[in-house]
Amino acid sequence: MENLLKMSQTLENLVQENDLVGELQGIEKEHGIRPSAELKEALDEKMEPERDLKIGILGRVKAGKSSLLNALVFKGQNVLPKAATPMTAALTVLEYGDAFEANIEYYTKDDIELMRQKHDDCQKILEDHQNAKFTELKQNNRKGQSDSELQESARKDAIKKLKKDEVSLYAYYEQYEQIKQSGINASSIGEKEILTCSSYDELNEKLKDYIGSSGKYTPFTKSITLKLNEEMLKDVKIIDTPGVNDPIVSREDRTKALIAKCDVVFLVSPAGQFLNDVDLELLSNVNEKNGIKEFHIVASQFDLQLSASEIIGNGVLDEAIQRALTPLSRQQKNVFENKKSSYHDKIYEQLTRFNVLYSSGISTEIINNYDNLQDENATHALGLLQKHYRDYFSNKETAISNLKKLSNIDEILKALENVRKEKDEIIKGIMDDFIFSKKSALNQYKNEIGAIINKKIEVLNSTDIEELKAQIEKIKSVKSKVVINANAAFEDSGAELSSKLKEKLNTQIKALFGGISSASENAKGSETVTKTKSIDKGAGFLWHRNIFGGRYETKEYQVSIDTLNASSLRTAAQDAVIEISNILGDVYSDNIRMWKKTILKDLLTSLQESVGDEALDADMIKQSVRNIIANISLPEFSYDTTLPAALQKSGKLVGYERDEFLNALESFQSELRSRTNADIKAICATLDKAISNANIGDKFINSYEEKIEQLAKDAQDKESSLARYRSILDQLNQIEG
């Protein structure tokens, strides 16, 4: 550790003392080099004596994280409020303490002022949209609606458009609206507050005001730390992060930063929408630089899977659990196998090392309140279990035993206990990996600095001062031409990238939709069923009924009915959505990587053709462009893969249910195709905007002029400059890697 810090500090001093900071910023960014003070802080935190093991509970909003933590930490008591919204989800930390205590951290005045500003910006956009829509509706008012009705329709349309086009901005708007509706003056709230409680019931009631979905202080709450006298929290700190699909960027950034500080991660993903794109987006932040050593996946809300006909079977609970768990394990394998290229080998091994853990928070709820169930969801869940698995839920004793099996808390606690036992080994492994990765990055950085200094010496030895002066004058005379051509080459290259990206995405997505159609045809079938009907034997004649008995008789007959395997088709649709997300993300990333490799060549060729080889230095161009590209913020990609409720059915469907499912699938495909096309256009449009606004010509020529002028300055006192550069090389060689 000491060697690593010494190496970082020495390199940092060397770069600063020799005015190389601006010149090396592109290389620093590529290798993830941070100031040595930040590195020391990270090392100190990881090496903190007797520090707690940090366990991150990650997942989407409403994935069942609160239910899982209530079951794990609070023995099923509903201490952590459920159903927080994305706008109000707060960071929650659980740690050991001698008494019940909750430390509330509120948003600062600056935070709230930012929300207000964003709210006002959003309000202006909202009003503009509403006024424009009202004018349009009024001009086409064929139904004779009143102005107030038209205004209401216009506002709804404006809000819908804003939610779609300005997600993050609208989130600020909605949160500040909640702040206003709370009736609380933000200036009257301090930055922190401490709540003391004597019981879990009291704690739960108090927390509802701060992190409950309708709590009066919820919009103001940034984070909450619960200190609890629970044996299982000794030596560990559990971090329940906000949902990863948090629309407020600052909170999502904080979540991502917290992921990097966790030693162990438990990802909670609903079994019905298992490992969707939102989960995978979160996992994109789990990499070898974080140092996370162990990773578990928990399939929450598992009890919902047990009502499907293909899972129920003969009503044997253990077999049903295995049937429901098998596809989840298969999906875990397939998802990460398909994304293997996106992960470092060590991270891939962690993601697939442990089997899927299942959980059912509602089962713990039923256990605790079996004789007095108040929760409608719990009552319904128990009713389904009693219906489908009678032998296992026929009386309280057997029901409690099997509900414990469904909650699976013992297995999850066992995983936690194993992590605690391995804490020292895990922390040491994390530290070793962290030091290795940082040292490797610093060595690459050091080598590149050496290559740049050697090149400076080589150029300086071969430079003629008069030729250099002429080159500077030449650059000045063609400056405007260089700017124009650099911008044109960069934008042309960007347009080609956008065109290729759109073509590849459309081709692969089209093939994928063809796959959904094939799956739909394969899922259709038919079967012969026996039905009965009443036949009038006597056509109403009394003598016929007297001889042959009653007037009507029942006869059986067979008919063929159309069927649909909803389970396989639902799986195909879910896989297709995940694959669409993978295609969009992977093709985009691959093309960006390739473009970064080719843009340098395109720029160099264009400038040399338009300005002349004699006026340009290829190495200086490469270094300038490298710094510029490193600082261009290109758009990132995310995608929601949640299936609509209408496609959540399973088993064999016939009649109306079959037709309804197929109609829902057709609508889903149509909407998905439109959404995908819109997303592809949006990706390309955002990319085009980023490239066209880069103004690379001015940035390039300014950077190039600085380098030429520095070379001229060095050439005026050549021996002194050479001595300084050789001294830098000597210092670099003395730094131990």
PDB file of C-alpha atoms in Angstrom, residues 339-492:
ATOM      1  CA  LYS A 339     -23.094 -10.551 -21.474  1.00  0.00           C
ATOM      2  CA  LYS A 340     -19.800 -12.325 -20.732  1.00  0.00           C
ATOM      3  CA  SER A 341     -17.811 -10.058 -23.024  1.00  0.00           C
ATOM      4  CA  SER A 342     -19.037  -7.046 -21.020  1.00  0.00           C
ATOM      5  CA  TYR A 343     -17.519  -8.279 -17.768  1.00  0.00           C
ATOM      6  CA  HIS A 344     -14.009  -8.817 -16.507  1.00  0.00           C
ATOM      7  CA  ASP A 345     -13.285 -12.546 -16.005  1.00  0.00           C
ATOM      8  CA  LYS A 346     -13.248 -12.209 -12.218  1.00  0.00           C
ATOM      9  CA  ILE A 347     -16.565 -10.361 -12.184  1.00  0.00           C
ATOM     10  CA  TYR A 348     -18.151 -12.927 -14.505  1.00  0.00           C
ATOM     11  CA  GLU A 349     -17.002 -15.693 -12.161  1.00  0.00           C
ATOM     12  CA  GLN A 350     -18.588 -13.877  -9.207  1.00  0.00           C
ATOM     13  CA  LEU A 351     -21.873 -13.307 -11.021  1.00  0.00           C
ATOM     14  CA  THR A 352     -22.260 -17.014 -11.814  1.00  0.00           C
ATOM     15  CA  ARG A 353     -20.529 -18.608  -8.826  1.00  0.00           C
ATOM     16  CA  PHE A 354     -23.577 -18.948  -6.556  1.00  0.00           C
ATOM     17  CA  ASN A 355     -26.979 -20.432  -7.324  1.00  0.00           C
ATOM     18  CA  VAL A 356     -30.050 -18.204  -7.322  1.00  0.00           C
ATOM     19  CA  LEU A 357     -31.557 -17.689  -3.874  1.00  0.00           C
ATOM     20  CA  TYR A 358     -35.327 -17.324  -3.759  1.00  0.00           C
ATOM     21  CA  SER A 359     -37.367 -15.405  -1.205  1.00  0.00           C
ATOM     22  CA  SER A 360     -41.004 -14.680  -0.359  1.00  0.00           C
ATOM     23  CA  GLY A 361     -41.534 -11.707   1.920  1.00  0.00           C
ATOM     24  CA  ILE A 362     -45.290 -12.304   2.018  1.00  0.00           C
ATOM     25  CA  SER A 363     -44.645 -15.752   3.541  1.00  0.00           C
ATOM     26  CA  THR A 364     -42.931 -14.162   6.535  1.00  0.00           C
ATOM     27  CA  GLU A 365     -45.844 -11.732   6.820  1.00  0.00           C
ATOM     28  CA  ILE A 366     -48.285 -14.676   6.945  1.00  0.00           C
ATOM     29  CA  ILE A 367     -46.185 -16.528   9.549  1.00  0.00           C
ATOM     30  CA  ASN A 368     -46.201 -13.550  11.909  1.00  0.00           C
ATOM     31  CA  ASN A 369     -49.931 -12.860  11.547  1.00  0.00           C
ATOM     32  CA  TYR A 370     -51.342 -16.277  10.699  1.00  0.00           C
ATOM     33  CA  ASP A 371     -54.319 -16.056  13.090  1.00  0.00           C
ATOM     34  CA  ASN A 372     -55.137 -12.450  12.272  1.00  0.00           C
ATOM     35  CA  LEU A 373     -54.237 -11.635   8.659  1.00  0.00           C
ATOM     36  CA  GLN A 374     -55.056  -8.004   7.870  1.00  0.00           C
ATOM     37  CA  ASP A 375     -53.089  -7.631   4.646  1.00  0.00           C
ATOM     38  CA  GLU A 376     -55.207  -8.450   1.557  1.00  0.00           C
ATOM     39  CA  ASN A 377     -52.187  -9.608  -0.431  1.00  0.00           C
ATOM     40  CA  ALA A 378     -51.170 -11.981   2.356  1.00  0.00           C
ATOM     41  CA  THR A 379     -54.713 -13.394   2.607  1.00  0.00           C
ATOM     42  CA  HIS A 380     -54.836 -13.928  -1.154  1.00  0.00           C
ATOM     43  CA  ALA A 381     -51.387 -15.547  -1.226  1.00  0.00           C
ATOM     44  CA  LEU A 382     -52.288 -17.987   1.551  1.00  0.00           C
ATOM     45  CA  GLY A 383     -55.550 -18.834  -0.214  1.00  0.00           C
ATOM     46  CA  LEU A 384     -53.697 -19.743  -3.412  1.00  0.00           C
ATOM     47  CA  LEU A 385     -51.215 -21.920  -1.526  1.00  0.00           C
ATOM     48  CA  GLN A 386     -54.041 -23.723   0.286  1.00  0.00           C
ATOM     49  CA  LYS A 387     -55.828 -24.260  -3.027  1.00  0.00           C
ATOM     50  CA  HIS A 388     -52.882 -25.595  -5.028  1.00  0.00           C
ATOM     51  CA  TYR A 389     -50.904 -27.351  -2.247  1.00  0.00           C
ATOM     52  CA  ARG A 390     -53.572 -28.617   0.144  1.00  0.00           C
ATOM     53  CA  ASP A 391     -51.434 -31.224   1.865  1.00  0.00           C
ATOM     54  CA  TYR A 392     -48.869 -28.586   2.830  1.00  0.00           C
ATOM     55  CA  PHE A 393     -51.149 -25.811   4.079  1.00  0.00           C
ATOM     56  CA  SER A 394     -54.112 -27.742   5.518  1.00  0.00           C
ATOM     57  CA  ASN A 395     -53.467 -26.675   9.122  1.00  0.00           C
ATOM     58  CA  LYS A 396     -51.483 -24.021  10.954  1.00  0.00           C
ATOM     59  CA  GLU A 397     -48.567 -26.252  12.002  1.00  0.00           C
ATOM     60  CA  THR A 398     -47.789 -27.599   8.526  1.00  0.00           C
ATOM     61  CA  ALA A 399     -48.534 -24.234   6.928  1.00  0.00           C
ATOM     62  CA  ILE A 400     -46.048 -22.387   9.172  1.00  0.00           C
ATOM     63  CA  SER A 401     -43.378 -24.995   8.446  1.00  0.00           C
ATOM     64  CA  ASN A 402     -43.837 -24.700   4.685  1.00  0.00           C
ATOM     65  CA  LEU A 403     -44.144 -20.922   4.745  1.00  0.00           C
ATOM     66  CA  LYS A 404     -40.693 -20.849   6.357  1.00  0.00           C
ATOM     67  CA  LYS A 405     -39.456 -23.004   3.496  1.00  0.00           C
ATOM     68  CA  LEU A 406     -40.959 -20.547   0.984  1.00  0.00           C
ATOM     69  CA  SER A 407     -39.512 -17.510   2.743  1.00  0.00           C
ATOM     70  CA  ASN A 408     -36.086 -19.195   2.456  1.00  0.00           C
ATOM     71  CA  ILE A 409     -34.774 -16.836   5.118  1.00  0.00           C
ATOM     72  CA  ASP A 410     -32.620 -19.549   6.707  1.00  0.00           C
ATOM     73  CA  GLU A 411     -30.678 -20.053   3.452  1.00  0.00           C
ATOM     74  CA  ILE A 412     -30.199 -16.319   2.926  1.00  0.00           C
ATOM     75  CA  LEU A 413     -29.062 -15.915   6.545  1.00  0.00           C
ATOM     76  CA  LYS A 414     -26.648 -18.783   5.984  1.00  0.00           C
ATOM     77  CA  ALA A 415     -25.164 -16.918   3.000  1.00  0.00           C
ATOM     78  CA  LEU A 416     -24.836 -13.801   5.171  1.00  0.00           C
ATOM     79  CA  GLU A 417     -23.232 -15.785   7.979  1.00  0.00           C
ATOM     80  CA  ASN A 418     -20.715 -17.328   5.563  1.00  0.00           C
ATOM     81  CA  VAL A 419     -19.844 -13.848   4.341  1.00  0.00           C
ATOM     82  CA  ARG A 420     -19.280 -12.675   7.930  1.00  0.00           C
ATOM     83  CA  LYS A 421     -17.028 -15.649   8.665  1.00  0.00           C
ATOM     84  CA  GLU A 422     -14.962 -14.878   5.577  1.00  0.00           C
ATOM     85  CA  LYS A 423     -14.797 -11.138   6.282  1.00  0.00           C
ATOM     86  CA  ASP A 424     -11.052 -10.903   6.907  1.00  0.00           C
ATOM     87  CA  GLU A 425     -10.249 -13.032   3.869  1.00  0.00           C
ATOM     88  CA  ILE A 426     -12.680 -11.062   1.705  1.00  0.00           C
ATOM     89  CA  ILE A 427     -11.275  -7.716   2.839  1.00  0.00           C
ATOM     90  CA  LYS A 428      -7.697  -8.878   2.225  1.00  0.00           C
ATOM     91  CA  GLY A 429      -8.655 -10.153  -1.238  1.00  0.00           C
ATOM     92  CA  ILE A 430     -10.412  -6.885  -2.029  1.00  0.00           C
ATOM     93  CA  MET A 431      -7.353  -4.952  -0.911  1.00  0.00           C
ATOM     94  CA  ASP A 432      -4.977  -7.104  -2.972  1.00  0.00           C
ATOM     95  CA  ASP A 433      -7.114  -6.751  -6.094  1.00  0.00           C
ATOM     96  CA  PHE A 434      -7.561  -3.016  -5.569  1.00  0.00           C
ATOM     97  CA  ILE A 435      -3.820  -2.420  -5.144  1.00  0.00           C
ATOM     98  CA  PHE A 436      -2.998  -4.621  -8.133  1.00  0.00           C
ATOM     99  CA  SER A 437      -5.443  -2.816 -10.457  1.00  0.00           C
ATOM    100  CA  LYS A 438      -4.311   0.654  -9.317  1.00  0.00           C
ATOM    101  CA  LYS A 439      -0.638  -0.240  -9.591  1.00  0.00           C
ATOM    102  CA  SER A 440      -1.179  -1.678 -13.078  1.00  0.00           C
ATOM    103  CA  ALA A 441      -2.930   1.540 -14.180  1.00  0.00           C
ATOM    104  CA  LEU A 442      -0.148   3.717 -12.716  1.00  0.00           C
ATOM    105  CA  ASN A 443       2.534   1.657 -14.488  1.00  0.00           C
ATOM    106  CA  GLN A 444       0.756   2.066 -17.825  1.00  0.00           C
ATOM    107  CA  TYR A 445       0.414   5.776 -17.128  1.00  0.00           C
ATOM    108  CA  LYS A 446       4.115   6.022 -16.239  1.00  0.00           C
ATOM    109  CA  ASN A 447       5.140   4.203 -19.425  1.00  0.00           C
ATOM    110  CA  GLU A 448       3.035   6.504 -21.590  1.00  0.00           C
ATOM    111  CA  ILE A 449       4.546   9.573 -19.937  1.00  0.00           C
ATOM    112  CA  GLY A 450       7.979   8.140 -20.727  1.00  0.00           C
ATOM    113  CA  ALA A 451       7.012   7.572 -24.363  1.00  0.00           C
ATOM    114  CA  ILE A 452       5.789  11.166 -24.681  1.00  0.00           C
ATOM    115  CA  ILE A 453       8.977  12.594 -23.117  1.00  0.00           C
ATOM    116  CA  ASN A 454      11.189  10.423 -25.350  1.00  0.00           C
ATOM    117  CA  LYS A 455       9.257  11.704 -28.357  1.00  0.00           C
ATOM    118  CA  LYS A 456       9.798  15.307 -27.184  1.00  0.00           C
ATOM    119  CA  ILE A 457      13.544  14.666 -27.008  1.00  0.00           C
ATOM    120  CA  GLU A 458      13.546  13.069 -30.456  1.00  0.00           C
ATOM    121  CA  VAL A 459      11.585  15.964 -32.007  1.00  0.00           C
ATOM    122  CA  LEU A 460      13.682  18.584 -30.242  1.00  0.00           C
ATOM    123  CA  ASN A 461      16.920  17.025 -31.529  1.00  0.00           C
ATOM    124  CA  SER A 462      15.622  17.039 -35.105  1.00  0.00           C
ATOM    125  CA  THR A 463      13.919  20.446 -35.062  1.00  0.00           C
ATOM    126  CA  ASP A 464      15.294  23.422 -36.932  1.00  0.00           C
ATOM    127  CA  ILE A 465      14.258  26.669 -35.220  1.00  0.00           C
ATOM    128  CA  GLU A 466      13.745  28.519 -38.498  1.00  0.00           C
ATOM    129  CA  GLU A 467      11.628  25.717 -39.922  1.00  0.00           C
ATOM    130  CA  LEU A 468       9.603  25.720 -36.721  1.00  0.00           C
ATOM    131  CA  LYS A 469       8.937  29.448 -36.989  1.00  0.00           C
ATOM    132  CA  ALA A 470       7.831  28.935 -40.568  1.00  0.00           C
ATOM    133  CA  GLN A 471       5.541  26.099 -39.442  1.00  0.00           C
ATOM    134  CA  ILE A 472       3.936  28.337 -36.793  1.00  0.00           C
ATOM    135  CA  GLU A 473       3.287  31.040 -39.394  1.00  0.00           C
ATOM    136  CA  LYS A 474       1.914  28.426 -41.785  1.00  0.00           C
ATOM    137  CA  ILE A 475      -0.501  27.124 -39.110  1.00  0.00           C
ATOM    138  CA  LYS A 476      -1.687  30.678 -38.384  1.00  0.00           C
ATOM    139  CA  SER A 477      -2.298  31.329 -42.080  1.00  0.00           C
ATOM    140  CA  VAL A 478      -4.428  28.210 -42.500  1.00  0.00           C
ATOM    141  CA  LYS A 479      -6.056  28.291 -39.043  1.00  0.00           C
ATOM    142  CA  SER A 480      -9.581  28.925 -40.273  1.00  0.00           C
ATOM    143  CA  LYS A 481      -9.184  26.235 -42.918  1.00  0.00           C
ATOM    144  CA  VAL A 482      -7.960  23.732 -40.308  1.00  0.00           C
ATOM    145  CA  VAL A 483     -10.926  24.503 -38.058  1.00  0.00           C
ATOM    146  CA  ILE A 484     -13.408  24.066 -40.912  1.00  0.00           C
ATOM    147  CA  ASN A 485     -11.842  20.856 -42.187  1.00  0.00           C
ATOM    148  CA  ALA A 486     -11.400  19.351 -38.719  1.00  0.00           C
ATOM    149  CA  ASN A 487     -15.036  20.013 -37.882  1.00  0.00           C
ATOM    150  CA  ALA A 488     -16.162  18.661 -41.258  1.00  0.00           C
ATOM    151  CA  ALA A 489     -14.057  15.493 -40.945  1.00  0.00           C
ATOM    152  CA  PHE A 490     -15.239  14.892 -37.390  1.00  0.00           C
ATOM    153  CA  GLU A 491     -18.901  15.430 -38.278  1.00  0.00           C
ATOM    154  CA  ASP A 492     -18.628  13.313 -41.451  1.00  0.00           C
TER     155      ASP A 492
END
